[in-house]
Short mmCIF file of C-alpha atoms and ligand atoms in Angstrom, two decimals:
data_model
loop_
_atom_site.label_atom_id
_atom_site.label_comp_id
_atom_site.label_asym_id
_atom_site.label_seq_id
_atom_site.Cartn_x
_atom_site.Cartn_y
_atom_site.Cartn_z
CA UNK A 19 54.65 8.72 -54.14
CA UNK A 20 58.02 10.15 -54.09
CA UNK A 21 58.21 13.82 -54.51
CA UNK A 22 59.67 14.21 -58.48
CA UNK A 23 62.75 16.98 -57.62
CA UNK A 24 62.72 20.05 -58.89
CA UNK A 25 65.02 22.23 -59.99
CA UNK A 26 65.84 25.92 -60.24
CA UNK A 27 69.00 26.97 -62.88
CA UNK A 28 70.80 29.89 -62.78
CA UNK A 29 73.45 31.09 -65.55
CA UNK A 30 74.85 34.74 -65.86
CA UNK A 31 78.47 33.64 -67.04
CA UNK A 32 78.79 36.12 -70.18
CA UNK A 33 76.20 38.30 -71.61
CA UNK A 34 73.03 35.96 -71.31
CA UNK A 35 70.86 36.22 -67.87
CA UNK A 36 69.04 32.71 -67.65
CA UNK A 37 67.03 30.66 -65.71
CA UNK A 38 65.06 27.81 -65.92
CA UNK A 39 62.78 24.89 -63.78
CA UNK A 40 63.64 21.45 -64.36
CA UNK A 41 60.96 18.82 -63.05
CA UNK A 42 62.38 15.06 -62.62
CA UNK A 43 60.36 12.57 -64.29
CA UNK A 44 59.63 9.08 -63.99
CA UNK A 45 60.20 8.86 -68.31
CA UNK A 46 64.48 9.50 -68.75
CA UNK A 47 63.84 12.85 -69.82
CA UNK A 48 62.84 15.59 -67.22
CA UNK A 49 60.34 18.08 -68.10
CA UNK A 50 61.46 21.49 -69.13
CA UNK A 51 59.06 23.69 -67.20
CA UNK A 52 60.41 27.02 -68.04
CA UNK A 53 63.33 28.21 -69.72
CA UNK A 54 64.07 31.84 -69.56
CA UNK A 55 66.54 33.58 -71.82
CA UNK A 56 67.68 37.53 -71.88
CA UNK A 57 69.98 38.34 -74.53
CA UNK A 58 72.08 41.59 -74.12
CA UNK A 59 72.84 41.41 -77.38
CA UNK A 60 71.73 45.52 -78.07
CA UNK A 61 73.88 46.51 -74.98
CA UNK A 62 77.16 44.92 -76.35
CA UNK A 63 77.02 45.33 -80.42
CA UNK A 64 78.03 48.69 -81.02
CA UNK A 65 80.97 47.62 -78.93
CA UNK A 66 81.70 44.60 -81.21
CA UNK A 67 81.89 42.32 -77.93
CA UNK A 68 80.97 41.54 -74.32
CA UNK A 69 81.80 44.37 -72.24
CA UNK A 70 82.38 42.98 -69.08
CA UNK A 71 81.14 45.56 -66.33
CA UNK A 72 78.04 46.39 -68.31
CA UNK A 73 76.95 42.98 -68.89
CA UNK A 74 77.81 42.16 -65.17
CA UNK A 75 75.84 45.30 -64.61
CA UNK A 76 72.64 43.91 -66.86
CA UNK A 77 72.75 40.86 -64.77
CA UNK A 78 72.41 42.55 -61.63
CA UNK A 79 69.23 45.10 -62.98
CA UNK A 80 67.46 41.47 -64.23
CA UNK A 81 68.56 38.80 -62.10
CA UNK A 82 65.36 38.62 -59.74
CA UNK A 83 62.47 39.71 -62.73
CA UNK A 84 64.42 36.65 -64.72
CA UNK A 85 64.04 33.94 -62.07
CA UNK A 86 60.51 35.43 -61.26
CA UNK A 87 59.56 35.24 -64.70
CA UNK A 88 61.27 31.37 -64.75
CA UNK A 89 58.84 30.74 -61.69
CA UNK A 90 55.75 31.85 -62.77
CA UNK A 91 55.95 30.23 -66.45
CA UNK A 92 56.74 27.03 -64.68
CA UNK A 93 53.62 27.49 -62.55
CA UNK A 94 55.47 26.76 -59.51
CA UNK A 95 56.30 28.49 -56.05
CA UNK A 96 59.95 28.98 -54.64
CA UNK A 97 58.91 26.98 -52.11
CA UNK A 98 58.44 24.06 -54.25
CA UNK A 99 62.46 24.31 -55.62
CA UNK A 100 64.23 21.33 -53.99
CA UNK A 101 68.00 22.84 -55.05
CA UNK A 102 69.52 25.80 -56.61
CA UNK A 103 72.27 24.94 -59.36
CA UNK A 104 74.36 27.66 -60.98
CA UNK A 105 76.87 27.94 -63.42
CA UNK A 106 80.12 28.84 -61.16
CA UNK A 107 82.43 28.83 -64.09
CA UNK A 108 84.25 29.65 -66.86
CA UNK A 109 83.26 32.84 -67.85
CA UNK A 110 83.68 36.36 -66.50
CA UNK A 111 84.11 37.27 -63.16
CA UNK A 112 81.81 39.74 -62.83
CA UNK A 113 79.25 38.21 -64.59
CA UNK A 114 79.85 34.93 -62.81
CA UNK A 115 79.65 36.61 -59.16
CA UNK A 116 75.99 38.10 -59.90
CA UNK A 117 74.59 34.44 -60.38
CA UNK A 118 76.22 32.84 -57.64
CA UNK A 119 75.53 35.67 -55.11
CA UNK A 120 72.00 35.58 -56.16
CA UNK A 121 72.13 31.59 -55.84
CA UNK A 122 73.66 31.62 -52.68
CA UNK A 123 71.65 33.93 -50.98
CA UNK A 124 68.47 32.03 -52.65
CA UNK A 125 69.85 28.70 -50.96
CA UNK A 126 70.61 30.16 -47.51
CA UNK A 127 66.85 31.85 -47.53
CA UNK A 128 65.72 28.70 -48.51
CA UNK A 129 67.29 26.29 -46.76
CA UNK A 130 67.53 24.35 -49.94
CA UNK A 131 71.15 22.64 -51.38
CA UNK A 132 73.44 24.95 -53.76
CA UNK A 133 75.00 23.14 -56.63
CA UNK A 134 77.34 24.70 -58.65
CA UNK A 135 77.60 23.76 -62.15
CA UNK A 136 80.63 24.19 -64.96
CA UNK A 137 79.19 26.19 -67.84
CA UNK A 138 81.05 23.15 -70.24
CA UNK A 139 79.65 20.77 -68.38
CA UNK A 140 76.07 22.21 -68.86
CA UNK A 141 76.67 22.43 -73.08
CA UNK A 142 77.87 18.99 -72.60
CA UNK A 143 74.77 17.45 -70.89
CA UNK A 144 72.08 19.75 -72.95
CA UNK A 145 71.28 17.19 -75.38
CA UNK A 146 69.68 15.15 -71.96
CA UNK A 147 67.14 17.73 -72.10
CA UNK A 148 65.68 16.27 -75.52
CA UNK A 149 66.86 13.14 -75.73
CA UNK A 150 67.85 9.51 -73.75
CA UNK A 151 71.82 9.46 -73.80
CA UNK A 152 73.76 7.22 -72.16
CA UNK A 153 77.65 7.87 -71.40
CA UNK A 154 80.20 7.59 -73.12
CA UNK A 155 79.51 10.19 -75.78
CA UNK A 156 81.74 12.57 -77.62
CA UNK A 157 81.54 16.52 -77.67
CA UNK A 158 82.38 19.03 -79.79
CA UNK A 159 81.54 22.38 -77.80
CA UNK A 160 81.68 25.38 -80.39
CA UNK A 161 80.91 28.43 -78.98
CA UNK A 162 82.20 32.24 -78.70
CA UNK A 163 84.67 31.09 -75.72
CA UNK A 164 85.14 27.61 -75.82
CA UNK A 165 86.24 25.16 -78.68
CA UNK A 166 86.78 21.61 -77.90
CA UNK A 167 86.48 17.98 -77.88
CA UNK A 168 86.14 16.08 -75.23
CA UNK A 169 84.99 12.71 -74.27
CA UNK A 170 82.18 12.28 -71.95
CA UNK A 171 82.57 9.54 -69.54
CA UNK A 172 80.52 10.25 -67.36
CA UNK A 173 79.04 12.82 -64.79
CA UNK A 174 82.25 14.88 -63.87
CA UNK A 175 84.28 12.57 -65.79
CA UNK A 176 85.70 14.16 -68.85
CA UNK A 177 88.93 13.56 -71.48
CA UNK A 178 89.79 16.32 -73.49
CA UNK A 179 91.24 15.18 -77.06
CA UNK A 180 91.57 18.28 -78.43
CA UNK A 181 91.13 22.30 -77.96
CA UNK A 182 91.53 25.28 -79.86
CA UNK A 183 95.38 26.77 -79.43
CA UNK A 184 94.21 30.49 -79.91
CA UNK A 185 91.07 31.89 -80.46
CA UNK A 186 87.21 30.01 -80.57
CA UNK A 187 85.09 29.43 -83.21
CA UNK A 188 82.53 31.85 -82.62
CA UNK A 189 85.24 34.41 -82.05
CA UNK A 190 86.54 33.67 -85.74
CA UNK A 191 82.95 33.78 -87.02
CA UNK A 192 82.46 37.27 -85.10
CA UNK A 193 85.76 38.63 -86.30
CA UNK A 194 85.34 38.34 -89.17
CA UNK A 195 81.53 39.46 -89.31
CA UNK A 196 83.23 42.68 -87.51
CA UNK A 197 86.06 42.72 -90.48
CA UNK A 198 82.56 42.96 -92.99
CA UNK A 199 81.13 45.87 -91.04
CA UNK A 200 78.58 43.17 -89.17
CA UNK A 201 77.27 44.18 -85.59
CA UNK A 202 78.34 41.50 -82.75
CA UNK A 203 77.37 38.97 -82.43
CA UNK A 204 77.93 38.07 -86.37
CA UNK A 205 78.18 34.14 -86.65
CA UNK A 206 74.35 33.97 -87.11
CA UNK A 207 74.83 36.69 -90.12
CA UNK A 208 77.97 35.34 -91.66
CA UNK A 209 75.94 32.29 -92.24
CA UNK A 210 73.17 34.50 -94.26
CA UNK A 211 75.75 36.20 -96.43
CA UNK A 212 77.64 32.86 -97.50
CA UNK A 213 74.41 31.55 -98.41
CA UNK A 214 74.42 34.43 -101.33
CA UNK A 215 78.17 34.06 -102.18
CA UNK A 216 80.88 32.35 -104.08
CA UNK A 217 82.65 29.95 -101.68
CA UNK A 218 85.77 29.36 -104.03
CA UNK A 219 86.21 33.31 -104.61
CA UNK A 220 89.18 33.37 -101.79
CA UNK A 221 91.82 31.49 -101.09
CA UNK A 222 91.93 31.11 -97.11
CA UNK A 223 94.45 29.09 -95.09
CA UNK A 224 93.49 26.10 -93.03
CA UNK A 225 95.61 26.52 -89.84
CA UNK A 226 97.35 23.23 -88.26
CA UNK A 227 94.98 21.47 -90.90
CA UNK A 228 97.45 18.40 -91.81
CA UNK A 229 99.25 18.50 -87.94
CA UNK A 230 98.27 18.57 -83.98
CA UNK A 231 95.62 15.93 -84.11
CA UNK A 232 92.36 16.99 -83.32
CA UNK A 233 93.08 20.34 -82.10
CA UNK A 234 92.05 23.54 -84.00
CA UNK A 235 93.66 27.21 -84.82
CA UNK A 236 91.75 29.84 -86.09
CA UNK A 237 94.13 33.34 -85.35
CA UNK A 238 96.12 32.38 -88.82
CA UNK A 239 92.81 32.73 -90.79
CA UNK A 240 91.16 35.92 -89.23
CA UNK A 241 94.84 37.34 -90.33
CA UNK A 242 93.88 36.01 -93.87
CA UNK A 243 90.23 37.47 -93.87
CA UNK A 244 91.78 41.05 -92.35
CA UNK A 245 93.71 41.23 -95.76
CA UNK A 246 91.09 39.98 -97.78
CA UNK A 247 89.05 42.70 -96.05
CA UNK A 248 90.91 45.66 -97.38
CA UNK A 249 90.15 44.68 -100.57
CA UNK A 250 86.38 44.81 -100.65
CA UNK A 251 84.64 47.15 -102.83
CA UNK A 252 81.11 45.96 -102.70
CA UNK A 253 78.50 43.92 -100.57
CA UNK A 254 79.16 41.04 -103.59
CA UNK A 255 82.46 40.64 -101.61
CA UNK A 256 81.33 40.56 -98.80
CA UNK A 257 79.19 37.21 -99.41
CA UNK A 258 81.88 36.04 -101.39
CA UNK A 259 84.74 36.23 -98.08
CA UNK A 260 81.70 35.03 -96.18
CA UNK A 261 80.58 32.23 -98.26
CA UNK A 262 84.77 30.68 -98.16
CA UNK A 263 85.24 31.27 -94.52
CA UNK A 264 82.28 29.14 -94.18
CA UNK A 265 83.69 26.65 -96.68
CA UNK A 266 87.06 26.51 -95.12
CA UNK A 267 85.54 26.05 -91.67
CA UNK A 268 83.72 23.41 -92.36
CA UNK A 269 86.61 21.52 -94.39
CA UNK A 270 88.18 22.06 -90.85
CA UNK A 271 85.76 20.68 -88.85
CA UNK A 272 85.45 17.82 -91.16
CA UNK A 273 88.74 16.69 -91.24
CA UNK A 274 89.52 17.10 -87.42
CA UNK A 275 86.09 15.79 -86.19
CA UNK A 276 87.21 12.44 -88.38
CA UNK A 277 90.35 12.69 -86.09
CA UNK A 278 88.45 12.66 -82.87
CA UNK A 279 86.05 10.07 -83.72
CA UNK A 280 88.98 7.67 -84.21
CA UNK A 281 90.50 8.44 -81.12
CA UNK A 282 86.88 8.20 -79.35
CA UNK A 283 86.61 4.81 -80.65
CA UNK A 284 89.62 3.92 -78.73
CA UNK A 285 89.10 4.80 -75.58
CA UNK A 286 85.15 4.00 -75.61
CA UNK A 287 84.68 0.73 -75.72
CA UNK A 288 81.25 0.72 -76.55
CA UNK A 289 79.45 -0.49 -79.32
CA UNK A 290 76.89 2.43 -79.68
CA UNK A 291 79.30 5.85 -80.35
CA UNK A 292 77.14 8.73 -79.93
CA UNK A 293 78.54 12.46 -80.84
CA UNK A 294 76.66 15.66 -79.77
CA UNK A 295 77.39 19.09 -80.97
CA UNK A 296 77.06 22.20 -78.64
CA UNK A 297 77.34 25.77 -78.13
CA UNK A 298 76.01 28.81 -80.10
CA UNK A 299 78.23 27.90 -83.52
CA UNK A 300 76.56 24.92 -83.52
CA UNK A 301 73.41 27.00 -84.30
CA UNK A 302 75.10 26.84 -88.28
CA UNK A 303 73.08 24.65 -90.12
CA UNK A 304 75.61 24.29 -92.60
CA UNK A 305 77.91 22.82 -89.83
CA UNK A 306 75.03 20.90 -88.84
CA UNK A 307 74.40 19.02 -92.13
CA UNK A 308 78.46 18.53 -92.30
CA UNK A 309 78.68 17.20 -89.57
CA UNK A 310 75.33 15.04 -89.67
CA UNK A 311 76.64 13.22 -92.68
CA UNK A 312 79.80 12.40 -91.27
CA UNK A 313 78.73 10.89 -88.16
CA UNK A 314 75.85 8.76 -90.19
CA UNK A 315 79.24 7.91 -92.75
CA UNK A 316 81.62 6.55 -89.46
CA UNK A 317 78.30 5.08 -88.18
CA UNK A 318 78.10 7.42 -84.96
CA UNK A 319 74.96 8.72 -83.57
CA UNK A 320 74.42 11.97 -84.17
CA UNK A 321 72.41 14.15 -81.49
CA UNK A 322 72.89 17.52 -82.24
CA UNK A 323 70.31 19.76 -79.63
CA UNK A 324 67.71 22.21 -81.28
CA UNK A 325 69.29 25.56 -81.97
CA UNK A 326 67.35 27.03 -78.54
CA UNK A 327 69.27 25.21 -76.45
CA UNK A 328 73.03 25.40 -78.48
CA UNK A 329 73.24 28.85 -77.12
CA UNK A 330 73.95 29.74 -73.49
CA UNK A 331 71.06 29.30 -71.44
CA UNK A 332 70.08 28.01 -67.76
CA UNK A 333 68.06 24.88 -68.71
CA UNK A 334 71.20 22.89 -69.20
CA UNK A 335 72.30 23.97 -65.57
CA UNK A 336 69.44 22.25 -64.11
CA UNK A 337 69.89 19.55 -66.28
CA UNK A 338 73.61 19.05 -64.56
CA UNK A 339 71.87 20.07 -61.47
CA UNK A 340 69.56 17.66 -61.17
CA UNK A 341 71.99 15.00 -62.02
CA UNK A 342 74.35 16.06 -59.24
CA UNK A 343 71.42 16.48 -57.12
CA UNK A 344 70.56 12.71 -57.33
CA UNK A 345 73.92 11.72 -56.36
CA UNK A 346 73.71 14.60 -53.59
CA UNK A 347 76.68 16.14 -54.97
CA UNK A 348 76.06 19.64 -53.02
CA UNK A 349 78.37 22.57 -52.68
CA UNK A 350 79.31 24.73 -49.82
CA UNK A 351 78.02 28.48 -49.91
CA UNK A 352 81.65 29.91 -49.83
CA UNK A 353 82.52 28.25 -53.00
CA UNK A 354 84.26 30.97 -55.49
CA UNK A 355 83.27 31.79 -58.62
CA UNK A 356 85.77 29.72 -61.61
CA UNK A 357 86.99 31.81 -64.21
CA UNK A 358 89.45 29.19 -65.52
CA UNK A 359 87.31 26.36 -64.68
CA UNK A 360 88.55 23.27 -66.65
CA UNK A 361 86.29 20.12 -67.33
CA UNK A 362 89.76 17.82 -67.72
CA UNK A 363 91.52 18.71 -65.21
CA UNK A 364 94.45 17.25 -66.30
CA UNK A 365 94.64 18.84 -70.01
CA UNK A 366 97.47 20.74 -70.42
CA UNK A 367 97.10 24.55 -71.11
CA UNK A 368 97.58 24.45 -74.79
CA UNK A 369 97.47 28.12 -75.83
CA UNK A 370 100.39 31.18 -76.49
CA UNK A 371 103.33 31.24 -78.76
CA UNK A 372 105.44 27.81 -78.68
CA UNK A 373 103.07 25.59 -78.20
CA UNK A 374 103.94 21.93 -78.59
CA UNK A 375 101.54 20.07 -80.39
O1 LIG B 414 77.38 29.31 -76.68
P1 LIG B 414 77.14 30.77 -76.99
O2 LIG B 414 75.71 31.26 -77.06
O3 LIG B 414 77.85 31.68 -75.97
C1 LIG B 414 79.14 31.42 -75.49
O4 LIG B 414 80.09 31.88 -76.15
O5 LIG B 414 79.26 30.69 -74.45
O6 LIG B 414 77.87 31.07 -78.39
C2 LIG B 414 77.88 32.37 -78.98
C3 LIG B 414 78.69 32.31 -80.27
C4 LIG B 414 78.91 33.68 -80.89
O7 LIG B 414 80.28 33.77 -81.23
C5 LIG B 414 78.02 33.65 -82.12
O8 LIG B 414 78.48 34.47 -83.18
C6 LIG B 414 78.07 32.18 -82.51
O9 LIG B 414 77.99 31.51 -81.25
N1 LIG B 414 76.94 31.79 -83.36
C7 LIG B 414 77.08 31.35 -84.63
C8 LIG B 414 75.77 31.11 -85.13
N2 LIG B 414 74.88 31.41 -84.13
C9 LIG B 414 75.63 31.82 -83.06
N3 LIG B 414 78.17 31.14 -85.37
C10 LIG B 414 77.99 30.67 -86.62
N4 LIG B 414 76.78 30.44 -87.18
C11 LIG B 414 75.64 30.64 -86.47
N5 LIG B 414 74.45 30.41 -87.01
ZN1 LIG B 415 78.34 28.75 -73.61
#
C-alpha cells in the first residue's frame, strides 16, 4: 500500500507560534493529527498590538518545544514527516524568518522537501480541513491584517474582487476595543459588550458603503468611534458604541458580500457557488449568522470553518502543503521570507490617499 504522506506545518507569521501534522487519507479529508497553537496574546496586550521584535523573539524561545509538542500529540516520529511546509508570507519579517529558518534547517537535516506556503492561501484552503470543497469557491478573509475577497480558482490560482483601502477588520474591531479601554486583542470582547448594548444608540458612518464595489474602508469609522469615545461616561456606553459598531459592520458586510457574490457568479461558471469565511473576525458569531442567511438567501453554500481554525494557526499550512506536495510543487532552501506576499498577483495596490476606486 502506498505510504499516506504526511505532513509537518509551520506558521510564526505574527504573534501565533503553530504547528501541526497532517496525515493524507484515502476519504477527501486528511486527518488532523495534531494541531498546536501558542498565543502571545499576554506578551503583546498591555502594548495594545503585536510588537514585532518580542513576538519574533517568543517564536524563537518556543519554536522547537512547539513542533515537539505537534510531534508527540500526533504520535509520530520526525522521521516519519514526508515534507516541511511553512508559511513564507505576509506577515512580519521577523516573525516570518524564525519559521522558515527553523523549516529550512528541519528540511536540510532531513532530507525531506520544503514547501513554502502564503499565510492567505492557508485561511483560504482551511475549510479543506473539515469539509469536501471543490474549486471554484469564494473568500472573504477577515482578519487583524488582511481583508478581502477573492475568488478561488484553484490551487495558486486566485482573483481578487475586492480589498480593504485602509485598515482590516480586526484592526477596526481592536481599535476600537482599545478606544473602550479593552486589552488587545479586543474583537472577541467587543462582541460580548454589544451583546449587552443598544445598537441604534450612535450614529456611525458606513465608509464607501454606496461606491467602490466590493471593496471595504474602515479608517472613516474608527475616526467616528474616537469622537464618540470622548463622550463616554459609563460602562452603559461602552456596550452601547460597541453594540452599533457591530451593527454597522455587519450592514457593511452585508451589502458588499451581496456585491461579490454577483460578481462571483460571473466569472464561476459553476452551478454549485460555495462561499467560505476566514480569519480570526470570522470568529463573530454575529457575522456568522449574517452572513449564513445571506448565502442560504442567494442560494450559495455556506462553509464557514469552526472558530479553532478561523484564527491563525499551522494546520491550514499543511493543508496547502500537502496539496502542493501532491503536485510536487517544492521550494528551494534560499527562498526569502514575503512580507508583501500577494495571492493575485496582478491586483493593483489599492491603499493611501487618492485612491481610484
Ligand atoms: O486571523 P487572526 O487570528 O490573525 C491575523 O490577523 O492573521 O485574526 C486576529 C483578529 C484580531 O484583530 C481579533 O481582534 C479578531 O481577529 N477577532 C475578532 C473576534 N475574534 C478574533 N473580531 C471580532 N469578533 C470576534 N469574535
Ligand atoms: Zn491570519
Amino acid at each position: 500500500m502506498k505510504k499516506r504522506a504526511l505532513i509537518l506545518g509551520i506558521e510564526t507569521s505574527c504573534d501565533e507560534t503553530a504547528a501541526a501534522v497532517l496525515e493524507e487519507s484515502t476519504e477527501s479529508i486528511p486527518n488532523l493529527l495534531s494541531n498546536i497553537v501558542s498565543s502571545q496574546e499576554q506578551i503583546h496586550k498591555k502594548f495594545g498590538g503585536v510588537v514585532p521584535e518580542l513576538a519574533a523573539r517568543s517564536h524563537i524561545d518556543k519554536i522547537d518545544l512547539i513542533v515537539n509538542e505537534a510531534l508527540k500529540k500526533s504520535g509520530k516520529k520526525l522521521k516519519d514527516i514526508d515534507a516541511i511546509a511553512v508559511t513564507g508570507g505576509p506577515g512580519l519579517i521577523v516573525c516570518l524568518s524564525v519559521g522558515l529558518n527553523f523549516a529550512k534547517a528541519l528540511a536540510m537535516t532531513l532530507k525531506k522537501p520544503l514547501i513554502i506556503v502564503n499565510h492567505l492561501e492557508g485561511h483560504a484552503l482551511s475549510p479543506k480541513l473539515i469539509t469536501d470543497l471543490n474549486y471554484p469557491y469564494l473568500l472573504l478573509l477577515i482578519s487583524g491584517g488582511h481583508s478581502q475577497y477573492l475568488a478561488v480558482k484553484n490551487l495558486g490560482k486566485y482573483k481578487r474582487l475586492g480589498t480593504t483601502i485602509d485598515d482590516a477588520l480586526g484592526e477596526a474591531f481592536d481599535k476600537t476595543a482599545k478606544l473602550l479601554g479593552i486589552k488587545f486583542p479586543g474583537g472577541p470582547f467587543i462582541e460580548k459588550f454589544a451583546a449587552k448594548g443598544n445598537k441604534n444608540r450612535y450614529d456611525l458612518p458606513k465608509p464607501i458603503f454606496n461606491k467602490g464595489g466590493c471593496n471595504l474602508s474602515f479608517a472613516g469609522l474608527k475616526t467616528a468611534v474616537l469622537k464618540i469615545s470622548k463622550t463616554i461616561k459609563n460602562d452603559q456606553d461602552k456596550f452601547d458604541l460597541a453594540a452599533s459598531f457591530q451593527k454597522i459592520i455587519e450592514q457593511i458586510l452585508v451589502k458588499k458580500t451581496k456585491i461579490a457574490f454577483d460578481q462571483f457568479e460571473k466569472i464561476s461558471g459553476s452551478k454549485k457557488k460555495f462561499f467560505v469565511i476566514a480569519g480570526g473576525v470570522a470568529a463573530n458569531k454575529n457575522i456568522r449568522n449574517n452572513l449564513e442567511k445571506l448565502s442560504l438567501d442567494k442560494n450559495f453554500i455556506p462553509i464557514f470553518p469552526p472558530l479553532n481554525l478561523c484564527g491563525d494557526n499551522a494546520a491550514m499550512i499543511a493543508m496547502v502543503g500537502l496539496e502542493k506536495f501532491r503536485l510536487k510543487k517544492f521550494s528551494k532552501l534560499d527562498t526569502p521570507a514575503k512580507p508583501r506576499w500577494q495571492l493575485d498577483q496582478n491586483a493593483a495596490f489599492l491603499k493611501g490617499a487618492g485612491v481610484k476606486l
